[in-house]
Short mmCIF file of C-alpha atoms and ligand atoms in Angstrom, two decimals:
data_model
loop_
_atom_site.label_atom_id
_atom_site.label_comp_id
_atom_site.label_asym_id
_atom_site.label_seq_id
_atom_site.Cartn_x
_atom_site.Cartn_y
_atom_site.Cartn_z
CA MET A 219 0.00 0.00 0.00
CA SER A 220 1.51 3.34 -0.93
CA GLY A 221 -1.04 5.99 -0.06
CA ALA A 222 -4.43 6.99 1.27
CA LEU A 223 -7.01 9.70 0.79
CA CYS A 224 -9.19 11.30 3.45
CA GLU A 225 -12.00 13.83 3.19
CA ALA A 226 -12.97 15.55 6.45
CA SER A 227 -15.16 18.48 7.48
CA PRO A 228 -14.19 21.27 9.86
CA SER A 229 -15.50 21.23 13.40
CA LEU A 230 -17.38 24.42 14.37
CA ALA A 231 -17.39 25.03 18.13
CA LEU A 232 -20.63 26.15 19.75
CA LEU A 233 -18.90 26.22 23.11
CA LYS A 234 -15.38 27.46 22.41
CA TYR A 235 -11.94 26.07 23.07
CA TRP A 236 -9.69 29.07 23.74
CA GLY A 237 -6.51 28.64 25.76
CA LYS A 238 -4.26 25.71 26.62
CA ARG A 239 -3.71 23.92 29.90
CA ASP A 240 -0.52 22.40 28.49
CA ALA A 241 1.00 24.15 25.47
CA VAL A 242 3.58 21.43 24.72
CA ARG A 243 1.05 18.60 24.62
CA ASN A 244 -1.62 20.93 23.23
CA ILE A 245 -4.21 20.18 25.91
CA PRO A 246 -7.18 22.59 26.04
CA ALA A 247 -8.03 24.68 29.10
CA THR A 248 -11.74 24.89 28.24
CA THR A 249 -14.32 22.30 27.22
CA SER A 250 -15.57 22.67 23.66
CA VAL A 251 -18.77 21.32 22.11
CA ALA A 252 -18.91 21.35 18.33
CA VAL A 253 -20.71 20.41 15.15
CA GLY A 254 -19.18 19.21 11.86
CA LEU A 255 -19.95 21.29 8.75
CA ALA A 256 -20.85 18.84 5.96
CA GLU A 257 -20.45 21.06 2.90
CA LEU A 258 -16.99 22.35 3.83
CA ARG A 259 -14.36 19.76 2.95
CA THR A 260 -10.63 19.21 3.28
CA VAL A 261 -9.27 16.52 0.97
CA THR A 262 -5.89 15.14 2.00
CA HIS A 263 -3.79 12.70 0.04
CA VAL A 264 -0.94 11.05 1.96
CA ARG A 265 1.93 9.16 0.32
CA LEU A 266 4.69 7.19 1.98
CA LEU A 267 8.15 8.56 1.20
CA PRO A 268 11.03 6.23 0.33
CA ALA A 269 13.45 5.50 3.23
CA LYS A 270 16.15 7.81 1.79
CA GLU A 271 13.86 10.87 2.14
CA GLY A 272 14.69 12.55 5.43
CA ALA A 273 11.79 14.94 6.01
CA ASP A 274 8.02 14.99 6.00
CA ARG A 275 6.37 17.35 3.52
CA VAL A 276 2.98 19.06 3.56
CA LEU A 277 1.50 20.94 0.65
CA LEU A 278 -1.65 22.95 1.44
CA ASN A 279 -3.66 24.39 -1.46
CA GLY A 280 -0.50 24.03 -3.56
CA THR A 281 1.84 25.80 -1.11
CA GLN A 282 4.63 24.07 0.80
CA GLN A 283 3.98 24.47 4.57
CA PRO A 284 6.61 25.36 7.20
CA PRO A 285 7.84 21.99 8.61
CA ALA A 286 7.93 23.38 12.19
CA ARG A 287 4.10 23.58 12.30
CA TYR A 288 3.89 19.82 11.60
CA GLU A 289 6.92 18.54 13.49
CA ARG A 290 5.19 17.53 16.75
CA PHE A 291 2.33 15.93 14.85
CA PHE A 292 4.59 13.71 12.72
CA GLU A 293 6.67 12.75 15.77
CA ALA A 294 3.50 11.70 17.60
CA LEU A 295 2.33 9.86 14.49
CA ARG A 296 5.55 7.82 14.29
CA ARG A 297 5.38 7.07 18.04
CA THR A 298 1.76 5.88 17.70
CA LEU A 299 2.57 3.74 14.66
CA ARG A 300 5.98 2.58 15.95
CA THR A 301 7.58 3.38 12.62
CA GLU A 302 10.40 5.45 11.12
CA GLN A 303 8.28 6.19 8.05
CA ARG A 304 8.28 9.73 6.52
CA PHE A 305 5.15 11.12 4.90
CA GLU A 306 4.15 13.47 2.13
CA ALA A 307 0.72 15.08 2.27
CA GLU A 308 -1.16 17.17 -0.25
CA SER A 309 -4.23 18.91 1.07
CA THR A 310 -6.88 21.17 -0.45
CA ASN A 311 -9.82 23.00 1.09
CA ASN A 312 -13.03 23.93 -0.73
CA PHE A 313 -13.36 26.96 1.60
CA PRO A 314 -11.09 29.87 2.71
CA THR A 315 -8.01 28.64 4.61
CA ALA A 316 -6.71 30.08 7.91
CA ALA A 317 -9.52 32.62 7.83
CA GLY A 318 -11.50 31.60 10.91
CA LEU A 319 -13.29 28.62 9.37
CA ALA A 320 -11.50 25.97 11.43
CA SER A 321 -9.41 24.72 8.49
CA SER A 322 -6.80 23.33 10.90
CA SER A 323 -9.47 21.09 12.49
CA SER A 324 -10.34 19.29 9.24
CA GLY A 325 -6.71 19.55 8.05
CA PHE A 326 -5.12 17.67 10.95
CA ALA A 327 -8.05 15.24 11.25
CA ALA A 328 -7.69 14.27 7.58
CA LEU A 329 -3.90 14.11 7.91
CA ALA A 330 -4.07 11.81 10.95
CA LEU A 331 -6.61 9.47 9.36
CA ALA A 332 -4.95 9.31 5.93
CA SER A 333 -1.43 8.82 7.37
CA CYS A 334 -2.53 5.88 9.51
CA ARG A 335 -4.41 4.32 6.61
CA ALA A 336 -1.41 4.84 4.30
CA VAL A 337 0.69 2.49 6.45
CA GLY A 338 -2.24 0.07 6.80
CA ALA A 339 -2.84 0.89 10.48
CA ASP A 340 -6.32 1.16 11.96
CA PRO A 341 -6.03 2.68 15.45
CA PRO A 342 -9.20 3.24 17.53
CA LEU A 343 -10.88 6.61 16.94
CA ARG A 344 -9.92 7.69 20.45
CA ASP A 345 -6.22 7.34 19.55
CA LEU A 346 -6.74 9.10 16.22
CA SER A 347 -8.46 11.96 18.05
CA SER A 348 -5.54 12.23 20.45
CA LEU A 349 -3.07 12.20 17.56
CA ALA A 350 -4.99 14.88 15.64
CA ARG A 351 -5.04 17.00 18.85
CA VAL A 352 -1.26 17.23 18.77
CA GLY A 353 -1.61 19.06 15.44
CA SER A 354 -4.58 21.21 16.45
CA ALA A 355 -6.90 20.69 19.42
CA SER A 356 -10.03 21.39 17.37
CA ALA A 357 -8.92 18.54 15.05
CA ALA A 358 -9.45 16.10 17.94
CA ARG A 359 -13.17 16.77 17.40
CA ALA A 360 -13.07 16.64 13.58
CA VAL A 361 -12.07 12.95 13.38
CA PHE A 362 -15.68 12.22 14.37
CA GLY A 363 -18.81 13.30 12.54
CA GLY A 364 -21.91 14.84 14.09
CA PHE A 365 -21.72 16.57 17.48
CA THR A 366 -18.60 16.24 19.61
CA ILE A 367 -17.09 17.25 22.92
CA LEU A 368 -13.48 17.83 23.90
CA ARG A 369 -13.24 18.22 27.65
CA ALA A 370 -10.85 20.66 29.32
CA GLY A 371 -7.68 18.72 30.17
CA ALA A 372 -8.65 15.71 28.03
CA PRO A 373 -6.31 14.20 25.41
CA ALA A 374 -9.11 13.10 23.08
CA ALA A 375 -12.60 14.19 22.02
CA ARG A 376 -15.64 11.96 21.80
CA GLN A 377 -18.82 11.94 19.78
CA LEU A 378 -21.99 13.03 21.58
CA TYR A 379 -24.41 12.33 18.70
CA ASP A 380 -24.03 11.40 15.05
CA GLU A 381 -25.39 13.62 12.25
CA SER A 382 -28.87 12.04 12.42
CA HIS A 383 -29.45 13.65 15.85
CA TRP A 384 -30.52 16.99 14.35
CA PRO A 385 -31.07 16.74 10.58
CA GLU A 386 -32.85 20.13 10.32
CA LEU A 387 -30.02 22.13 11.88
CA ARG A 388 -28.18 24.40 9.45
CA VAL A 389 -25.15 26.65 9.74
CA ILE A 390 -24.94 29.49 7.25
CA VAL A 391 -21.29 30.47 6.89
CA CYS A 392 -21.10 34.16 5.95
CA VAL A 393 -17.73 34.75 4.33
CA VAL A 394 -16.81 38.42 4.65
CA GLU A 395 -13.08 38.04 3.95
CA GLU A 396 -11.48 35.37 1.75
CA ARG A 397 -7.88 36.10 2.74
CA ALA A 398 -5.97 34.43 5.59
CA LYS A 399 -5.95 36.26 8.91
CA LYS A 400 -2.94 38.13 10.27
CA THR A 401 -2.80 36.43 13.67
CA ALA A 402 -3.07 32.62 13.86
CA SER A 403 -5.46 31.33 16.52
CA ARG A 404 -2.64 29.44 18.23
CA ARG A 405 -0.65 32.63 18.81
CA ALA A 406 -3.74 34.64 19.76
CA MET A 407 -4.95 32.16 22.35
CA GLU A 408 -1.53 31.97 23.97
CA ALA A 409 -1.42 35.78 24.07
CA SER A 410 -4.86 35.76 25.74
CA ARG A 411 -3.67 33.29 28.37
CA LEU A 412 -0.54 35.26 29.13
CA THR A 413 -1.84 38.82 29.02
CA SER A 414 -5.63 39.15 29.22
CA PRO A 415 -6.83 40.16 32.69
CA TYR A 416 -10.06 38.31 31.89
CA TYR A 417 -8.54 34.97 30.88
CA ARG A 418 -9.09 33.16 34.18
CA ALA A 419 -12.65 34.41 34.39
CA TRP A 420 -13.22 33.14 30.82
CA VAL A 421 -11.98 29.65 31.74
CA ARG A 422 -14.18 29.55 34.87
CA ALA A 423 -17.29 30.88 33.12
CA SER A 424 -16.78 28.48 30.23
CA ALA A 425 -16.73 25.48 32.61
CA ARG A 426 -20.01 26.65 34.17
CA ALA A 427 -21.67 26.81 30.73
CA VAL A 428 -21.04 23.15 29.82
CA PRO A 429 -24.15 21.49 31.41
CA ASN A 430 -26.45 24.05 29.80
CA VAL A 431 -24.98 23.48 26.32
CA LEU A 432 -25.26 19.71 26.71
CA ARG A 433 -28.89 19.99 27.84
CA ALA A 434 -29.76 22.26 24.90
CA LEU A 435 -28.12 19.89 22.44
CA ALA A 436 -29.81 16.82 23.93
CA ALA A 437 -33.21 18.56 23.68
CA ARG A 438 -32.42 20.08 20.23
CA ASP A 439 -33.45 23.39 21.75
CA LEU A 440 -32.08 25.94 19.28
CA GLN A 441 -32.98 28.98 21.34
CA GLN A 442 -31.16 27.66 24.41
CA LEU A 443 -28.21 26.45 22.34
CA GLY A 444 -28.07 29.68 20.32
CA ASP A 445 -28.07 31.84 23.45
CA ALA A 446 -25.29 29.71 24.97
CA ALA A 447 -23.25 29.79 21.73
CA ARG A 448 -23.51 33.60 21.60
CA GLU A 449 -22.42 33.93 25.18
CA SER A 450 -19.44 31.63 24.56
CA TYR A 451 -18.05 33.39 21.49
CA LEU A 452 -18.61 36.87 22.92
CA ARG A 453 -16.80 35.95 26.14
CA MET A 454 -13.99 34.39 24.12
CA PHE A 455 -13.68 37.63 22.15
CA ALA A 456 -13.62 39.62 25.39
CA THR A 457 -10.33 37.82 26.20
CA ILE A 458 -9.06 38.29 22.63
CA VAL A 459 -9.56 42.05 22.43
CA SER A 460 -8.19 42.45 25.97
CA THR A 461 -4.81 40.83 25.21
CA HIS A 462 -1.71 43.00 25.19
CA PRO A 463 -1.22 44.16 22.50
CA PRO A 464 -4.93 43.82 21.59
CA ILE A 465 -6.03 41.54 18.76
CA GLN A 466 -9.02 42.52 16.67
CA TYR A 467 -10.50 39.95 14.26
CA TRP A 468 -13.84 41.63 13.53
CA LEU A 469 -14.52 43.68 10.42
CA PRO A 470 -17.29 46.26 9.94
CA SER A 471 -19.09 43.70 7.74
CA SER A 472 -18.96 41.13 10.59
CA VAL A 473 -20.75 43.62 12.86
CA GLU A 474 -23.32 44.41 10.16
CA ILE A 475 -24.26 40.73 10.05
CA LEU A 476 -24.42 40.45 13.86
CA ARG A 477 -26.80 43.44 13.91
CA GLU A 478 -29.00 41.95 11.18
CA CYS A 479 -29.08 38.68 13.09
CA GLU A 480 -30.28 40.55 16.17
CA ALA A 481 -32.96 42.30 14.11
CA MET A 482 -34.16 38.95 12.75
CA ARG A 483 -34.39 37.51 16.27
CA ASP A 484 -36.40 40.54 17.38
CA GLU A 485 -38.84 39.75 14.55
CA GLY A 486 -39.18 36.18 15.80
CA ILE A 487 -36.85 34.42 13.31
CA GLY A 488 -34.82 31.72 15.09
CA VAL A 489 -31.24 32.64 14.16
CA TRP A 490 -28.16 32.90 16.40
CA GLU A 491 -24.57 33.72 15.44
CA THR A 492 -21.13 32.53 16.42
CA MET A 493 -17.62 33.55 15.34
CA ASP A 494 -14.11 32.10 15.60
CA ALA A 495 -10.63 33.56 15.33
CA GLY A 496 -11.42 35.51 12.18
CA PRO A 497 -14.01 37.91 10.73
CA GLN A 498 -16.47 35.32 9.30
CA VAL A 499 -19.89 34.97 10.93
CA LYS A 500 -21.71 31.63 11.21
CA LEU A 501 -25.47 31.63 11.65
CA LEU A 502 -27.36 28.80 13.34
CA CYS A 503 -30.94 28.21 12.23
CA VAL A 504 -33.25 25.45 11.03
CA GLU A 505 -33.68 24.36 7.42
CA ASP A 506 -37.07 26.11 7.02
CA ASP A 507 -35.54 29.51 7.82
CA VAL A 508 -32.44 29.19 5.59
CA GLU A 509 -33.91 30.93 2.56
CA GLU A 510 -35.16 33.97 4.50
CA VAL A 511 -32.01 34.31 6.64
CA ARG A 512 -29.73 33.97 3.63
CA ARG A 513 -31.70 36.53 1.65
CA ARG A 514 -31.57 39.03 4.53
CA VAL A 515 -27.81 38.59 4.94
CA GLU A 516 -27.03 38.75 1.23
CA THR A 517 -29.10 41.95 0.88
CA LEU A 518 -26.64 43.67 3.23
CA GLY A 519 -23.88 43.28 0.63
CA ALA A 520 -21.41 42.46 3.42
CA THR A 521 -20.47 38.93 2.24
CA SER A 522 -18.39 37.63 -0.65
CA ARG A 523 -20.38 34.36 -0.40
CA THR A 524 -22.64 32.44 1.93
CA LEU A 525 -22.31 28.68 2.37
CA VAL A 526 -25.18 26.64 3.78
CA CYS A 527 -24.01 23.62 5.80
CA SER A 528 -25.84 20.71 7.36
CA VAL A 529 -24.40 18.53 10.11
CA GLY A 530 -21.34 16.66 8.83
CA GLY A 531 -20.82 12.91 9.02
CA THR A 532 -17.76 10.73 9.63
CA PRO A 533 -14.67 11.55 7.52
CA ARG A 534 -14.37 9.46 4.35
CA LEU A 535 -11.25 7.38 3.94
CA SER A 536 -9.87 5.30 1.07
CA SER A 537 -6.64 3.44 0.40
CA GLU A 538 -4.67 3.56 -2.81
CA GLU A 539 -2.65 0.70 -4.22
CA ARG A 540 -0.06 1.62 -6.82
C1 DP6 B 807 -11.66 29.76 17.98
O1 DP6 B 807 -7.67 24.25 17.27
O2 DP6 B 807 -6.90 26.07 15.67
O3 DP6 B 807 -11.74 27.89 16.52
O4 DP6 B 807 -4.90 23.82 19.05
O5 DP6 B 807 -3.54 25.86 18.74
O6 DP6 B 807 -4.15 24.49 16.74
P1 DP6 B 807 -4.56 24.94 18.13
O7 DP6 B 807 -5.85 25.85 17.95
P2 DP6 B 807 -7.15 25.63 17.06
O8 DP6 B 807 -8.13 26.68 17.78
C2 DP6 B 807 -9.49 26.73 17.55
C3 DP6 B 807 -10.06 27.91 18.23
C4 DP6 B 807 -11.48 28.24 17.85
C5 DP6 B 807 -12.48 27.60 18.79
C6 DP6 B 807 -12.73 26.12 18.62
O9 DP6 B 807 -12.65 25.58 17.51
O10 DP6 B 807 -13.08 25.51 19.65
#
């Protein structure tokens, strides 16, 4: 066997991971609860390199990636697989990369799954989640489909429900900026931990929110879940803007969409927003409201495109014989 292909979807947090308990092992300080976004896809092709090749290589959307970003991941991969094998990966996203759409979650999930399959290994999903976490903690969630949880301090995520739990749920991704962001989430969250006077309060408040989010998800109560998701991202941003020096991810067009979302809620339309480390806004609603919500957002002229996503399933994996 000489290669494998994996297609995975990014994991959008409703309750946010922001901050690390252990930066070396990449262990999160807050519990996150997330949903996979079916229509956004990362496709990763992994090939085994001949023994004489000394270094792993990753190509993302046609651009060679800095090896340092992948070093710990590949070391953990070789430890897990008990091999000296080097890998070459080629990855493409059908959505903007490093722009606050969780591309590192689907990227490292697909890389972990395809690399293991390429050597013919089939570790349990728990181990794959733990391996993907070394690359990016949100990727620990993305190795599963449906709804997932990654507990504060935990090495691996687990699935709460598969995609059939809430088939009517939709996430409208409002892309307001196609370009990559200036400050990577990894750097920003470490800056928050080290310098924001609100960081400890964020971690404490986030822990208190967990039972409520789990109840809302179990009951498929969009109002309760939407309110909790808003509270989580806004509190996360309170620690981001209060870092020293401050980091500002929002754009005027992000705020325009937040305001429109508020106006729609006031009119009785069930729509709630969340944001990640970037200017894009994601709107939670049910299938029946998609058309109206999308029309209202597009009328603002604040987006370059809107992408409607349903709940994503398990990553797809295939082997290649050559
Ligand atoms: C705002 O998982 O990209 O999207 O573990 O340092 O790679 P690293 O960070 P990453 O951070 C995701 C942050 C977030 C919230 C979330 O997905 O929970």
